[in-house]
Amino acid sequence: MELDVLLKNGIIYTMEEEGKTVEALGIKDGKIVFAGSDCEAEGFNSLNIVNLQGQAVIPGMADSHMHMYAYCQNQTSVNLEQAKSMDEMIVLMKKKAEKTPEGNWIKGVNFDQTKFKENRFPTRQDLDKISTVHPIVIKRCCLHAVVANTKALELAGVGAGYDGGTGGIVEFDENGMPNGILREQSTKVFDEIMPDPLFDKEEKKRIFQQVLADMSSKGVTTIHTYAAKIWRYDEDINTYRGLDNAGELPVRVTVYMDELFTPEILTEDQKDDAHRIVQFGGYKLFSDGSLGSRSAALQEPYNDDPENRGFVVCEQEEFNAKVLQAYEKGLQPAIHAIGDRALDMTLTAIEETLRVTKENGMSEEEQKHRLPFRIIHVQMVNDELVERMKKLPLVLDIQPVFLGTDARWIEDRIGSKRAKGAYAWKTLKNEGFIQTGGSDCPVESFDPIAGIFSAVARCDKDGQPAGGYGPQEKLSVYEAIEVFTKNVHYATGQQDKLGTLEVGKFADLVVLDCNPFEIDEMALKDIKVQQTYIAGKRVF
């Protein structure tokens, strides 16, 4: 057989089972047609022979939950990720203000008040120090809270007595005036009036191409990207299809919408096409907020805010109806649930959906053939919730990289007792759950190597806390790579086509500069991708 590509002389981890390796892979028409030894590979011809020189190879890596449009928007904003104080944040924003015409909006992203030496949210008074002639909004790294200056509040009509609406939270000062902090659904008041920086089609294409190339350089071969219309993250599948048709899309893309739509019905030939790389996913719903902004819904009050249990987006009955409606329409519900109260609410909605559809004539066999329900984040569990989860068809979309930031304050937020069930990846693995790895980018970097490091070491890049936070919940290197490779494709029912390096599967793979199975856990974060292939084509 004449191969399109023959990779030889490697340590190729197929990820079919722990420790299984081959030396060579043969690729034809985008698929793996041979996996074996270098000696066996001598029986094949290929005009493109790649000598791996003993380097490690793993399946292409994925991000199971991110916001591509939001990340691309953020490339035009001031990145406040490194700001360690209110003054540093103000200096960064002032640099932008000095170059921005008076009256034009200025946006900052990725601030985290837990990194500030003041350890508090900025207010409109802080942002007024940047400028009073520019409307200014800064968005917290979790995306669930913003702070606005006085000019922005005035333009948005946010004044005394302002109602943030259902699912919205607006804070007021002692004089009854908004202090500039808005959370959850109320933040959309700014998104509705701020110009979209990606409105220009050529600028949008340039930024998308730049980001996609960066993804390839980090070994990302698949992303599941989520729309969030409340924040104007308007994912458009035609953006990706246009890039694909032009031969400029180096990543497989599954698009999840936050509005109901008619699901695609793919033929077997379409499913078997290695070069068909853009598709719709399911329907995204929110149940609560975030722990960082104290808006995640908890069963008991926050440890550091005893009057607050967070909030839920809607009441249980309405939530049940939303999940049921999506499921009956043939869509896969993908539900954001961070706090334990939100997870309880989510499980109730799934249980109710399965009960009602069974009563309405859907057989258990039909239910088994549906895609699993996705629960996104799952940052707090307890024994009772886990037992309920085990009875349901679930995939859990986790973001290990969160812990590098959250470990500093998680016990302050929820106390040591509840923290034992936080980021409990090993417990969930041992209970038999499929966990998929993501970043929630732009909340954190989409670099999957950072996620793998976090899952194994459970600390930040400086090694803090020493030994890792809750070390009993560390995943092994194999388990962590599973989370960012083969597990992701169970969420979309593509596990027979993607995720492992075996004959018959699409040839998505990455070549690494060192072997993750042979180095210290702290060295995992420094691994670099040497080559990236999608359907047998080298894209990096």
PDB file of N, CA, C and O in Angstrom, residues 364-371:
ATOM      1  N   GLU A 364     -35.899   2.790  27.068  1.00  0.00           N
ATOM      2  CA  GLU A 364     -34.587   2.912  27.690  1.00  0.00           C
ATOM      3  C   GLU A 364     -33.483   2.714  26.661  1.00  0.00           C
ATOM      4  O   GLU A 364     -32.415   3.327  26.739  1.00  0.00           O
ATOM      5  N   GLU A 365     -33.730   1.846  25.679  1.00  0.00           N
ATOM      6  CA  GLU A 365     -32.739   1.612  24.629  1.00  0.00           C
ATOM      7  C   GLU A 365     -32.514   2.869  23.806  1.00  0.00           C
ATOM      8  O   GLU A 365     -31.371   3.218  23.466  1.00  0.00           O
ATOM      9  N   GLU A 366     -33.608   3.586  23.490  1.00  0.00           N
ATOM     10  CA  GLU A 366     -33.480   4.853  22.761  1.00  0.00           C
ATOM     11  C   GLU A 366     -32.694   5.866  23.586  1.00  0.00           C
ATOM     12  O   GLU A 366     -31.844   6.593  23.066  1.00  0.00           O
ATOM     13  N   GLN A 367     -32.993   5.928  24.874  1.00  0.00           N
ATOM     14  CA  GLN A 367     -32.281   6.859  25.744  1.00  0.00           C
ATOM     15  C   GLN A 367     -30.796   6.529  25.789  1.00  0.00           C
ATOM     16  O   GLN A 367     -29.948   7.426  25.804  1.00  0.00           O
ATOM     17  N   LYS A 368     -30.454   5.243  25.795  1.00  0.00           N
ATOM     18  CA  LYS A 368     -29.043   4.833  25.846  1.00  0.00           C
ATOM     19  C   LYS A 368     -28.294   5.243  24.585  1.00  0.00           C
ATOM     20  O   LYS A 368     -27.084   5.448  24.618  1.00  0.00           O
ATOM     21  N   HIS A 369     -29.013   5.334  23.461  1.00  0.00           N
ATOM     22  CA  HIS A 369     -28.363   5.687  22.202  1.00  0.00           C
ATOM     23  C   HIS A 369     -28.246   7.196  21.995  1.00  0.00           C
ATOM     24  O   HIS A 369     -27.630   7.641  21.011  1.00  0.00           O
ATOM     25  N   ARG A 370     -28.828   7.968  22.886  1.00  0.00           N
ATOM     26  CA  ARG A 370     -28.672   9.419  22.820  1.00  0.00           C
ATOM     27  C   ARG A 370     -27.301   9.809  23.367  1.00  0.00           C
ATOM     28  O   ARG A 370     -26.700   9.097  24.167  1.00  0.00           O
ATOM     29  N   LEU A 371     -26.809  10.959  22.942  1.00  0.00           N
ATOM     30  CA  LEU A 371     -25.565  11.464  23.512  1.00  0.00           C
ATOM     31  C   LEU A 371     -25.763  11.730  25.000  1.00  0.00           C
ATOM     32  O   LEU A 371     -26.860  12.084  25.446  1.00  0.00           O
TER      33      LEU A 371
END
